[in-house]
GROMACS .gro file of N, CA and C in nm:
model
  510
    1MET      N    1   2.207  -0.671  -3.382
    1MET     CA    2   2.297  -0.598  -3.299
    1MET      C    3   2.230  -0.564  -3.164
    2SER      N    4   2.306  -0.604  -3.060
    2SER     CA    5   2.254  -0.588  -2.924
    2SER      C    6   2.326  -0.464  -2.862
    3ILE      N    7   2.250  -0.393  -2.773
    3ILE     CA    8   2.300  -0.284  -2.706
    3ILE      C    9   2.351  -0.320  -2.567
    4ASP      N   10   2.471  -0.283  -2.537
    4ASP     CA   11   2.532  -0.323  -2.400
    4ASP      C   12   2.483  -0.212  -2.310
    5LEU      N   13   2.408  -0.251  -2.207
    5LEU     CA   14   2.355  -0.164  -2.108
    5LEU      C   15   2.443  -0.165  -1.981
    6GLY      N   16   2.544  -0.241  -1.981
    6GLY     CA   17   2.629  -0.249  -1.867
    6GLY      C   18   2.728  -0.138  -1.854
    7PHE      N   19   2.797  -0.135  -1.736
    7PHE     CA   20   2.895  -0.030  -1.714
    7PHE      C   21   2.996  -0.075  -1.615
    8THR      N   22   3.120  -0.020  -1.629
    8THR     CA   23   3.217  -0.044  -1.524
    8THR      C   24   3.209   0.063  -1.425
    9CYS      N   25   3.183   0.012  -1.294
    9CYS     CA   26   3.158   0.101  -1.183
    9CYS      C   27   3.282   0.172  -1.139
   10ALA      N   28   3.270   0.304  -1.120
   10ALA     CA   29   3.387   0.386  -1.077
   10ALA      C   30   3.409   0.368  -0.932
   11CYS      N   31   3.308   0.312  -0.856
   11CYS     CA   32   3.326   0.293  -0.707
   11CYS      C   33   3.404   0.159  -0.686
   12CYS      N   34   3.358   0.052  -0.750
   12CYS     CA   35   3.407  -0.086  -0.708
   12CYS      C   36   3.505  -0.135  -0.823
   13GLY      N   37   3.496  -0.080  -0.943
   13GLY     CA   38   3.587  -0.121  -1.054
   13GLY      C   39   3.533  -0.243  -1.125
   14GLU      N   40   3.425  -0.293  -1.079
   14GLU     CA   41   3.358  -0.415  -1.134
   14GLU      C   42   3.265  -0.372  -1.249
   15ARG      N   43   3.242  -0.476  -1.335
   15ARG     CA   44   3.148  -0.448  -1.450
   15ARG      C   45   3.010  -0.495  -1.396
   16HIS      N   46   2.912  -0.397  -1.404
   16HIS     CA   47   2.774  -0.440  -1.378
   16HIS      C   48   2.696  -0.458  -1.501
   17ALA      N   49   2.612  -0.564  -1.507
   17ALA     CA   50   2.552  -0.607  -1.628
   17ALA      C   51   2.450  -0.503  -1.688
   18GLU      N   52   2.391  -0.417  -1.599
   18GLU     CA   53   2.286  -0.327  -1.642
   18GLU      C   54   2.312  -0.202  -1.577
   19THR      N   55   2.264  -0.093  -1.640
   19THR     CA   56   2.257   0.039  -1.575
   19THR      C   57   2.115   0.054  -1.515
   20PRO      N   58   2.105   0.065  -1.386
   20PRO     CA   59   1.973   0.073  -1.322
   20PRO      C   60   1.905   0.197  -1.368
   21MET      N   61   1.781   0.185  -1.404
   21MET     CA   62   1.699   0.307  -1.449
   21MET      C   63   1.606   0.349  -1.339
   22ASN      N   64   1.613   0.303  -1.219
   22ASN     CA   65   1.538   0.362  -1.109
   22ASN      C   66   1.598   0.315  -0.979
   23PHE      N   67   1.569   0.398  -0.881
   23PHE     CA   68   1.605   0.364  -0.740
   23PHE      C   69   1.488   0.410  -0.660
   24SER      N   70   1.453   0.343  -0.548
   24SER     CA   71   1.331   0.375  -0.475
   24SER      C   72   1.365   0.364  -0.324
   25SER      N   73   1.285   0.442  -0.249
   25SER     CA   74   1.292   0.439  -0.106
   25SER      C   75   1.173   0.369  -0.053
   26PRO      N   76   1.189   0.281   0.050
   26PRO     CA   77   1.074   0.200   0.092
   26PRO      C   78   0.980   0.273   0.194
   27ALA      N   79   1.030   0.397   0.237
   27ALA     CA   80   0.945   0.469   0.331
   27ALA      C   81   0.997   0.613   0.336
   28PRO      N   82   0.903   0.708   0.381
   28PRO     CA   83   0.948   0.837   0.399
   28PRO      C   84   1.061   0.850   0.499
   29ASP      N   85   1.137   0.950   0.484
   29ASP     CA   86   1.253   0.968   0.582
   29ASP      C   87   1.208   0.978   0.727
   30TYR      N   88   1.077   1.020   0.753
   30TYR     CA   89   1.034   1.039   0.881
   30TYR      C   90   0.991   0.912   0.945
   31TRP      N   91   0.985   0.806   0.880
   31TRP     CA   92   0.932   0.674   0.921
   31TRP      C   93   1.048   0.613   1.008
   32GLU      N   94   1.013   0.550   1.118
   32GLU     CA   95   1.093   0.481   1.207
   32GLU      C   96   1.050   0.348   1.220
   33PRO      N   97   1.139   0.243   1.238
   33PRO     CA   98   1.093   0.103   1.248
   33PRO      C   99   0.999   0.078   1.368
   34ASP      N  100   1.016   0.141   1.474
   34ASP     CA  101   0.928   0.114   1.592
   34ASP      C  102   0.780   0.161   1.558
   35MET      N  103   0.756   0.230   1.454
   35MET     CA  104   0.627   0.283   1.425
   35MET      C  105   0.538   0.169   1.362
   36GLU      N  106   0.607   0.068   1.316
   36GLU     CA  107   0.539  -0.043   1.250
   36GLU      C  108   0.412  -0.098   1.321
   37HIS      N  109   0.421  -0.097   1.456
   37HIS     CA  110   0.310  -0.158   1.533
   37HIS      C  111   0.221  -0.059   1.603
   38ALA      N  112   0.258   0.071   1.590
   38ALA     CA  113   0.180   0.177   1.647
   38ALA      C  114   0.036   0.183   1.588
   39PRO      N  115  -0.068   0.200   1.666
   39PRO     CA  116  -0.200   0.206   1.612
   39PRO      C  117  -0.230   0.325   1.523
   40ASP      N  118  -0.156   0.425   1.538
   40ASP     CA  119  -0.182   0.562   1.455
   40ASP      C  120  -0.084   0.565   1.352
   41CYS      N  121  -0.007   0.466   1.305
   41CYS     CA  122   0.085   0.464   1.208
   41CYS      C  123   0.056   0.350   1.109
   42GLU      N  124   0.079   0.379   0.977
   42GLU     CA  125   0.060   0.270   0.871
   42GLU      C  126   0.155   0.309   0.763
   43LEU      N  127   0.218   0.190   0.713
   43LEU     CA  128   0.310   0.205   0.593
   43LEU      C  129   0.267   0.095   0.499
   44THR      N  130   0.224   0.133   0.384
   44THR     CA  131   0.195   0.042   0.270
   44THR      C  132   0.294   0.060   0.159
   45SER      N  133   0.278   0.003   0.046
   45SER     CA  134   0.373   0.021  -0.068
   45SER      C  135   0.335   0.154  -0.134
   46ASP      N  136   0.222   0.220  -0.103
   46ASP     CA  137   0.185   0.333  -0.175
   46ASP      C  138   0.150   0.458  -0.084
   47GLN      N  139   0.122   0.432   0.041
   47GLN     CA  140   0.081   0.536   0.136
   47GLN      C  141   0.133   0.516   0.276
   48CYS      N  142   0.144   0.629   0.344
   48CYS     CA  143   0.209   0.622   0.483
   48CYS      C  144   0.138   0.727   0.565
   49VAL      N  145   0.100   0.694   0.691
   49VAL     CA  146   0.042   0.776   0.784
   49VAL      C  147   0.135   0.768   0.918
   50ILE      N  148   0.178   0.876   0.971
   50ILE     CA  149   0.261   0.884   1.090
   50ILE      C  150   0.191   0.951   1.209
   51ARG      N  151   0.166   0.881   1.308
   51ARG     CA  152   0.101   0.937   1.423
   51ARG      C  153  -0.028   1.008   1.395
   52GLY      N  154  -0.098   0.958   1.289
   52GLY     CA  155  -0.226   1.016   1.251
   52GLY      C  156  -0.229   1.164   1.213
   53GLU      N  157  -0.095   1.215   1.190
   53GLU     CA  158  -0.097   1.360   1.162
   53GLU      C  159  -0.001   1.388   1.050
   54ALA      N  160   0.074   1.298   0.998
   54ALA     CA  161   0.159   1.326   0.884
   54ALA      C  162   0.116   1.232   0.772
   55PHE      N  163   0.096   1.275   0.651
   55PHE     CA  164   0.043   1.192   0.548
   55PHE      C  165   0.133   1.194   0.415
   56PHE      N  166   0.157   1.070   0.362
   56PHE     CA  167   0.258   1.063   0.261
   56PHE      C  168   0.202   0.967   0.152
   57VAL      N  169   0.237   1.005   0.025
   57VAL     CA  170   0.216   0.912  -0.087
   57VAL      C  171   0.340   0.884  -0.159
   58ARG      N  172   0.357   0.767  -0.218
   58ARG     CA  173   0.471   0.728  -0.286
   58ARG      C  174   0.444   0.776  -0.434
   59ALA      N  175   0.552   0.834  -0.495
   59ALA     CA  176   0.542   0.879  -0.626
   59ALA      C  177   0.673   0.864  -0.705
   60LEU      N  178   0.679   0.906  -0.824
   60LEU     CA  179   0.811   0.897  -0.906
   60LEU      C  180   0.846   1.039  -0.956
   61ILE      N  181   0.972   1.062  -0.933
   61ILE     CA  182   1.035   1.179  -0.998
   61ILE      C  183   1.097   1.123  -1.122
   62GLU      N  184   1.049   1.156  -1.238
   62GLU     CA  185   1.104   1.106  -1.361
   62GLU      C  186   1.189   1.217  -1.421
   63LEU      N  187   1.310   1.171  -1.473
   63LEU     CA  188   1.410   1.251  -1.528
   63LEU      C  189   1.425   1.194  -1.684
   64PRO      N  190   1.412   1.284  -1.778
   64PRO     CA  191   1.434   1.232  -1.908
   64PRO      C  192   1.579   1.206  -1.933
   65VAL      N  193   1.612   1.094  -2.002
   65VAL     CA  194   1.752   1.060  -2.032
   65VAL      C  195   1.790   1.123  -2.157
   66VAL      N  196   1.895   1.198  -2.151
   66VAL     CA  197   1.949   1.271  -2.267
   66VAL      C  198   1.988   1.184  -2.384
   67GLY      N  199   1.926   1.201  -2.500
   67GLY     CA  200   1.957   1.128  -2.614
   67GLY      C  201   1.889   0.996  -2.629
   68ARG      N  202   1.797   0.973  -2.536
   68ARG     CA  203   1.724   0.842  -2.540
   68ARG      C  204   1.574   0.865  -2.511
   69ASP      N  205   1.494   0.773  -2.561
   69ASP     CA  206   1.355   0.782  -2.545
   69ASP      C  207   1.309   0.707  -2.418
   70GLU      N  208   1.360   0.746  -2.308
   70GLU     CA  209   1.330   0.671  -2.181
   70GLU      C  210   1.362   0.767  -2.063
   71VAL      N  211   1.317   0.735  -1.945
   71VAL     CA  212   1.335   0.805  -1.823
   71VAL      C  213   1.406   0.725  -1.714
   72PHE      N  214   1.471   0.805  -1.634
   72PHE     CA  215   1.529   0.748  -1.509
   72PHE      C  216   1.437   0.797  -1.406
   73SER      N  217   1.394   0.708  -1.309
   73SER     CA  218   1.312   0.758  -1.199
   73SER      C  219   1.359   0.723  -1.063
   74TRP      N  220   1.322   0.819  -0.980
   74TRP     CA  221   1.347   0.809  -0.834
   74TRP      C  222   1.203   0.776  -0.773
   75GLY      N  223   1.192   0.664  -0.703
   75GLY     CA  224   1.065   0.635  -0.626
   75GLY      C  225   1.086   0.700  -0.485
   76VAL      N  226   1.006   0.796  -0.466
   76VAL     CA  227   1.019   0.886  -0.346
   76VAL      C  228   0.881   0.901  -0.278
   77TRP      N  229   0.887   0.969  -0.165
   77TRP     CA  230   0.768   0.997  -0.088
   77TRP      C  231   0.745   1.151  -0.076
   78VAL      N  232   0.620   1.176  -0.078
   78VAL     CA  233   0.582   1.324  -0.073
   78VAL      C  234   0.478   1.346   0.037
   79SER      N  235   0.500   1.449   0.118
   79SER     CA  236   0.393   1.467   0.217
   79SER      C  237   0.281   1.556   0.157
   80LEU      N  238   0.163   1.521   0.195
   80LEU     CA  239   0.044   1.594   0.154
   80LEU      C  240  -0.037   1.647   0.280
   81SER      N  241  -0.108   1.747   0.254
   81SER     CA  242  -0.201   1.797   0.363
   81SER      C  243  -0.299   1.692   0.394
   82ALA      N  244  -0.365   1.689   0.513
   82ALA     CA  245  -0.469   1.594   0.541
   82ALA      C  246  -0.580   1.589   0.438
   83LYS      N  247  -0.624   1.711   0.394
   83LYS     CA  248  -0.730   1.718   0.297
   83LYS      C  249  -0.683   1.660   0.162
   84ASN      N  250  -0.576   1.690   0.119
   84ASN     CA  251  -0.531   1.632  -0.013
   84ASN      C  252  -0.506   1.486  -0.001
   85PHE      N  253  -0.454   1.435   0.108
   85PHE     CA  254  -0.427   1.297   0.127
   85PHE      C  255  -0.567   1.219   0.121
   86ALA      N  256  -0.664   1.280   0.198
   86ALA     CA  257  -0.794   1.214   0.199
   86ALA      C  258  -0.856   1.215   0.059
   87ARG      N  259  -0.836   1.320  -0.022
   87ARG     CA  260  -0.888   1.316  -0.150
   87ARG      C  261  -0.813   1.215  -0.238
   88ALA      N  262  -0.682   1.206  -0.228
   88ALA     CA  263  -0.616   1.104  -0.306
   88ALA      C  264  -0.657   0.977  -0.269
   89CYS      N  265  -0.674   0.942  -0.148
   89CYS     CA  266  -0.725   0.802  -0.104
   89CYS      C  267  -0.861   0.781  -0.155
   90GLU      N  268  -0.951   0.886  -0.149
   90GLU     CA  269  -1.088   0.866  -0.204
   90GLU      C  270  -1.082   0.826  -0.342
   91LEU      N  271  -1.000   0.882  -0.428
   91LEU     CA  272  -0.998   0.859  -0.575
   91LEU      C  273  -0.893   0.745  -0.612
   92TRP      N  274  -0.827   0.676  -0.509
   92TRP     CA  275  -0.714   0.580  -0.545
   92TRP      C  276  -0.753   0.479  -0.650
   93GLU      N  277  -0.878   0.424  -0.641
   93GLU     CA  278  -0.916   0.319  -0.741
   93GLU      C  279  -1.021   0.367  -0.837
   94THR      N  280  -1.034   0.505  -0.853
   94THR     CA  281  -1.136   0.558  -0.931
   94THR      C  282  -1.080   0.591  -1.077
   95PRO      N  283  -1.135   0.521  -1.174
   95PRO     CA  284  -1.101   0.564  -1.316
   95PRO      C  285  -1.116   0.709  -1.340
   96GLY      N  286  -1.025   0.772  -1.410
   96GLY     CA  287  -1.042   0.905  -1.450
   96GLY      C  288  -0.968   0.991  -1.333
   97ARG      N  289  -0.904   0.933  -1.240
   97ARG     CA  290  -0.848   1.021  -1.132
   97ARG      C  291  -0.732   1.097  -1.176
   98GLU      N  292  -0.681   1.073  -1.302
   98GLU     CA  293  -0.569   1.155  -1.359
   98GLU      C  294  -0.614   1.294  -1.404
   99SER      N  295  -0.740   1.318  -1.408
   99SER     CA  296  -0.797   1.451  -1.445
   99SER      C  297  -0.800   1.544  -1.313
  100GLU      N  298  -0.772   1.488  -1.197
  100GLU     CA  299  -0.773   1.563  -1.079
  100GLU      C  300  -0.661   1.667  -1.081
  101PRO      N  301  -0.684   1.788  -1.041
  101PRO     CA  302  -0.567   1.883  -1.030
  101PRO      C  303  -0.461   1.834  -0.950
  102PRO      N  304  -0.333   1.878  -0.972
  102PRO     CA  305  -0.220   1.829  -0.888
  102PRO      C  306  -0.229   1.882  -0.749
  103TYR      N  307  -0.173   1.802  -0.658
  103TYR     CA  308  -0.169   1.842  -0.517
  103TYR      C  309  -0.031   1.888  -0.479
  104PHE      N  310  -0.028   2.001  -0.398
  104PHE     CA  311   0.104   2.047  -0.350
  104PHE      C  312   0.141   1.957  -0.248
  105GLY      N  313   0.280   1.931  -0.241
  105GLY     CA  314   0.347   1.844  -0.141
  105GLY      C  315   0.495   1.887  -0.123
  106TRP      N  316   0.549   1.828  -0.010
  106TRP     CA  317   0.686   1.848   0.026
  106TRP      C  318   0.761   1.711   0.001
  107LEU      N  319   0.872   1.717  -0.074
  107LEU     CA  320   0.951   1.593  -0.088
  107LEU      C  321   0.995   1.542   0.039
  108SER      N  322   0.970   1.417   0.078
  108SER     CA  323   1.007   1.357   0.207
  108SER      C  324   1.098   1.241   0.197
  109THR      N  325   1.188   1.237   0.101
  109THR     CA  326   1.289   1.146   0.073
  109THR      C  327   1.421   1.217   0.060
  110GLU      N  328   1.525   1.181   0.133
  110GLU     CA  329   1.653   1.232   0.117
  110GLU      C  330   1.721   1.151   0.003
  111LEU      N  331   1.755   1.213  -0.101
  111LEU     CA  332   1.831   1.145  -0.210
  111LEU      C  333   1.973   1.185  -0.198
  112SER      N  334   2.047   1.099  -0.124
  112SER     CA  335   2.186   1.125  -0.077
  112SER      C  336   2.294   1.187  -0.183
  113PRO      N  337   2.273   1.138  -0.303
  113PRO     CA  338   2.374   1.196  -0.396
  113PRO      C  339   2.368   1.343  -0.427
  114TYR      N  340   2.255   1.406  -0.392
  114TYR     CA  341   2.222   1.547  -0.423
  114TYR      C  342   2.261   1.641  -0.306
  115THR      N  343   2.325   1.753  -0.341
  115THR     CA  344   2.348   1.859  -0.241
  115THR      C  345   2.298   1.984  -0.301
  116PRO      N  346   2.221   2.068  -0.233
  116PRO     CA  347   2.185   2.042  -0.095
  116PRO      C  348   2.083   1.938  -0.086
  117SER      N  349   2.034   1.924   0.040
  117SER     CA  350   1.926   1.819   0.071
  117SER      C  351   1.810   1.833  -0.020
  118THR      N  352   1.746   1.717  -0.041
  118THR     CA  353   1.621   1.701  -0.120
  118THR      C  354   1.498   1.705  -0.032
  119ILE      N  355   1.520   1.704   0.105
  119ILE     CA  356   1.416   1.702   0.197
  119ILE      C  357   1.339   1.839   0.189
  120ASN      N  358   1.217   1.837   0.177
  120ASN     CA  359   1.124   1.955   0.166
  120ASN      C  360   1.130   2.038   0.049
  121LEU      N  361   1.182   1.980  -0.067
  121LEU     CA  362   1.170   2.057  -0.180
  121LEU      C  363   1.024   2.068  -0.219
  122LYS      N  364   0.976   2.177  -0.274
  122LYS     CA  365   0.834   2.194  -0.306
  122LYS      C  366   0.806   2.112  -0.428
  123THR      N  367   0.684   2.051  -0.436
  123THR     CA  368   0.645   1.961  -0.541
  123THR      C  369   0.497   1.979  -0.579
  124MET      N  370   0.461   1.926  -0.692
  124MET     CA  371   0.319   1.907  -0.730
  124MET      C  372   0.304   1.761  -0.766
  125LEU      N  373   0.214   1.688  -0.708
  125LEU     CA  374   0.184   1.547  -0.730
  125LEU      C  375   0.072   1.536  -0.832
  126HIS      N  376   0.114   1.478  -0.939
  126HIS     CA  377   0.026   1.444  -1.050
  126HIS      C  378  -0.029   1.301  -1.045
  127THR      N  379  -0.157   1.284  -1.034
  127THR     CA  380  -0.208   1.148  -1.035
  127THR      C  381  -0.207   1.101  -1.180
  128ARG      N  382  -0.207   0.968  -1.203
  128ARG     CA  383  -0.215   0.906  -1.327
  128ARG      C  384  -0.321   0.799  -1.316
  129PRO      N  385  -0.354   0.730  -1.439
  129PRO     CA  386  -0.455   0.632  -1.434
  129PRO      C  387  -0.435   0.527  -1.327
  130VAL      N  388  -0.544   0.469  -1.281
  130VAL     CA  389  -0.545   0.368  -1.182
  130VAL      C  390  -0.443   0.261  -1.216
  131GLY      N  391  -0.360   0.220  -1.117
  131GLY     CA  392  -0.252   0.116  -1.145
  131GLY      C  393  -0.115   0.179  -1.173
  132GLU      N  394  -0.117   0.321  -1.207
  132GLU     CA  395   0.009   0.380  -1.231
  132GLU      C  396   0.042   0.467  -1.114
  133ARG      N  397   0.178   0.464  -1.069
  133ARG     CA  398   0.223   0.549  -0.963
  133ARG      C  399   0.222   0.703  -1.005
  134PRO      N  400   0.177   0.788  -0.907
  134PRO     CA  401   0.171   0.925  -0.942
  134PRO      C  402   0.319   0.982  -0.976
  135THR      N  403   0.324   1.093  -1.043
  135THR     CA  404   0.453   1.155  -1.063
  135THR      C  405   0.458   1.288  -0.983
  136LEU      N  406   0.582   1.326  -0.961
  136LEU     CA  407   0.609   1.459  -0.893
  136LEU      C  408   0.685   1.548  -0.986
  137GLU      N  409   0.630   1.679  -0.977
  137GLU     CA  410   0.698   1.784  -1.065
  137GLU      C  411   0.748   1.873  -0.946
  138LEU      N  412   0.890   1.882  -0.969
  138LEU     CA  413   0.962   1.976  -0.867
  138LEU      C  414   0.936   2.118  -0.903
  139GLU      N  415   0.937   2.210  -0.803
  139GLU     CA  416   0.939   2.343  -0.820
  139GLU      C  417   1.068   2.379  -0.912
  140PRO      N  418   1.049   2.458  -1.015
  140PRO     CA  419   1.165   2.486  -1.105
  140PRO      C  420   1.269   2.575  -1.045
  141THR      N  421   1.354   2.527  -0.955
  141THR     CA  422   1.455   2.598  -0.897
  141THR      C  423   1.595   2.557  -0.951
  142ASP      N  424   1.695   2.605  -0.890
  142ASP     CA  425   1.830   2.572  -0.932
  142ASP      C  426   1.887   2.454  -0.854
  143HIS      N  427   1.791   2.377  -0.783
  143HIS     CA  428   1.843   2.264  -0.717
  143HIS      C  429   1.886   2.156  -0.827
  144PRO      N  430   1.999   2.091  -0.816
  144PRO     CA  431   2.040   1.992  -0.914
  144PRO      C  432   1.937   1.890  -0.965
  145LEU      N  433   1.854   1.847  -0.865
  145LEU     CA  434   1.753   1.743  -0.901
  145LEU      C  435   1.645   1.813  -0.986
  146ALA      N  436   1.605   1.932  -0.952
  146ALA     CA  437   1.506   2.004  -1.035
  146ALA      C  438   1.561   2.043  -1.168
  147VAL      N  439   1.688   2.076  -1.169
  147VAL     CA  440   1.751   2.105  -1.309
  147VAL      C  441   1.747   1.975  -1.392
  148GLU      N  442   1.781   1.867  -1.333
  148GLU     CA  443   1.786   1.737  -1.410
  148GLU      C  444   1.645   1.697  -1.447
  149GLN      N  445   1.552   1.735  -1.382
  149GLN     CA  446   1.412   1.701  -1.417
  149GLN      C  447   1.373   1.789  -1.538
  150ARG      N  448   1.413   1.908  -1.550
  150ARG     CA  449   1.389   2.000  -1.661
  150ARG      C  450   1.473   1.970  -1.782
  151THR      N  451   1.601   1.945  -1.760
  151THR     CA  452   1.696   1.938  -1.875
  151THR      C  453   1.735   1.792  -1.909
  152GLY      N  454   1.715   1.707  -1.820
  152GLY     CA  455   1.758   1.559  -1.854
  152GLY      C  456   1.873   1.520  -1.780
  153ILE      N  457   1.900   1.404  -1.779
  153ILE     CA  458   2.008   1.326  -1.715
  153ILE      C  459   2.085   1.244  -1.808
  154THR      N  460   2.220   1.245  -1.806
  154THR     CA  461   2.298   1.167  -1.903
  154THR      C  462   2.304   1.022  -1.849
  155VAL      N  463   2.335   0.928  -1.932
  155VAL     CA  464   2.358   0.787  -1.893
  155VAL      C  465   2.488   0.789  -1.802
  156GLU      N  466   2.581   0.863  -1.831
  156GLU     CA  467   2.707   0.859  -1.747
  156GLU      C  468   2.671   0.912  -1.606
  157ARG      N  469   2.578   1.008  -1.589
  157ARG     CA  470   2.537   1.053  -1.465
  157ARG      C  471   2.460   0.943  -1.388
  158ILE      N  472   2.378   0.877  -1.461
  158ILE     CA  473   2.287   0.767  -1.400
  158ILE      C  474   2.398   0.654  -1.340
  159GLN      N  475   2.500   0.625  -1.423
  159GLN     CA  476   2.596   0.534  -1.385
  159GLN      C  477   2.675   0.577  -1.258
  160GLN      N  478   2.705   0.699  -1.250
  160GLN     CA  479   2.770   0.764  -1.131
  160GLN      C  480   2.678   0.751  -1.012
  161LEU      N  481   2.543   0.782  -1.034
  161LEU     CA  482   2.457   0.771  -0.916
  161LEU      C  483   2.450   0.624  -0.871
  162ALA      N  484   2.443   0.534  -0.976
  162ALA     CA  485   2.438   0.384  -0.944
  162ALA      C  486   2.550   0.340  -0.856
  163GLY      N  487   2.667   0.390  -0.897
  163GLY     CA  488   2.794   0.353  -0.819
  163GLY      C  489   2.782   0.397  -0.677
  164GLU      N  490   2.738   0.526  -0.652
  164GLU     CA  491   2.722   0.579  -0.520
  164GLU      C  492   2.629   0.512  -0.444
  165LEU      N  493   2.513   0.472  -0.505
  165LEU     CA  494   2.405   0.410  -0.425
  165LEU      C  495   2.423   0.256  -0.404
  166LEU      N  496   2.489   0.190  -0.499
  166LEU     CA  497   2.522   0.054  -0.485
  166LEU      C  498   2.636   0.024  -0.383
  167HIS      N  499   2.714   0.121  -0.372
  167HIS     CA  500   2.838   0.104  -0.284
  167HIS      C  501   2.853   0.231  -0.201
  168PRO      N  502   2.759   0.247  -0.098
  168PRO     CA  503   2.765   0.368  -0.018
  168PRO      C  504   2.892   0.364   0.073
  169GLN      N  505   2.952   0.478   0.098
  169GLN     CA  506   3.058   0.492   0.182
  169GLN      C  507   3.024   0.472   0.326
  170ALA      N  508   3.104   0.397   0.401
  170ALA     CA  509   3.072   0.372   0.542
  170ALA      C  510   3.077   0.493   0.627
   0.00000   0.00000   0.00000
């Protein structure tokens, strides 16, 4: 017996073959395309520096899926202090880095389906073993994203988010 992971999209009315279990942002919201060639700016798949004074790491916000043994994840960016960014970089390829205490940071990705804004939500960045993207723990507030991280997200809610993100309104 196979499980149908598809859904009929409320936005376009079409049948999508799979329910996406993650969405990701390619850069922090503060990144601008003209920074690509600036000597004091750098964007990689894992880290970002803007003007030599703003420091970011890519991480996952994982939301448990209600009734399933899996997670839905947001690939986001978090700003760190210069000191914490330097420490994270120093340990980036070091086995055992997951035993490092978490780093405080500010969420630096706007997740448009959420109101109010997700920019500057307080977070704690947890490193994981080398080769695994760090995770973010949101401050336990009443923000809808923080609530979903604590209580879980339904498959129906994931499908609603997918429709909104796959078919943004002009």
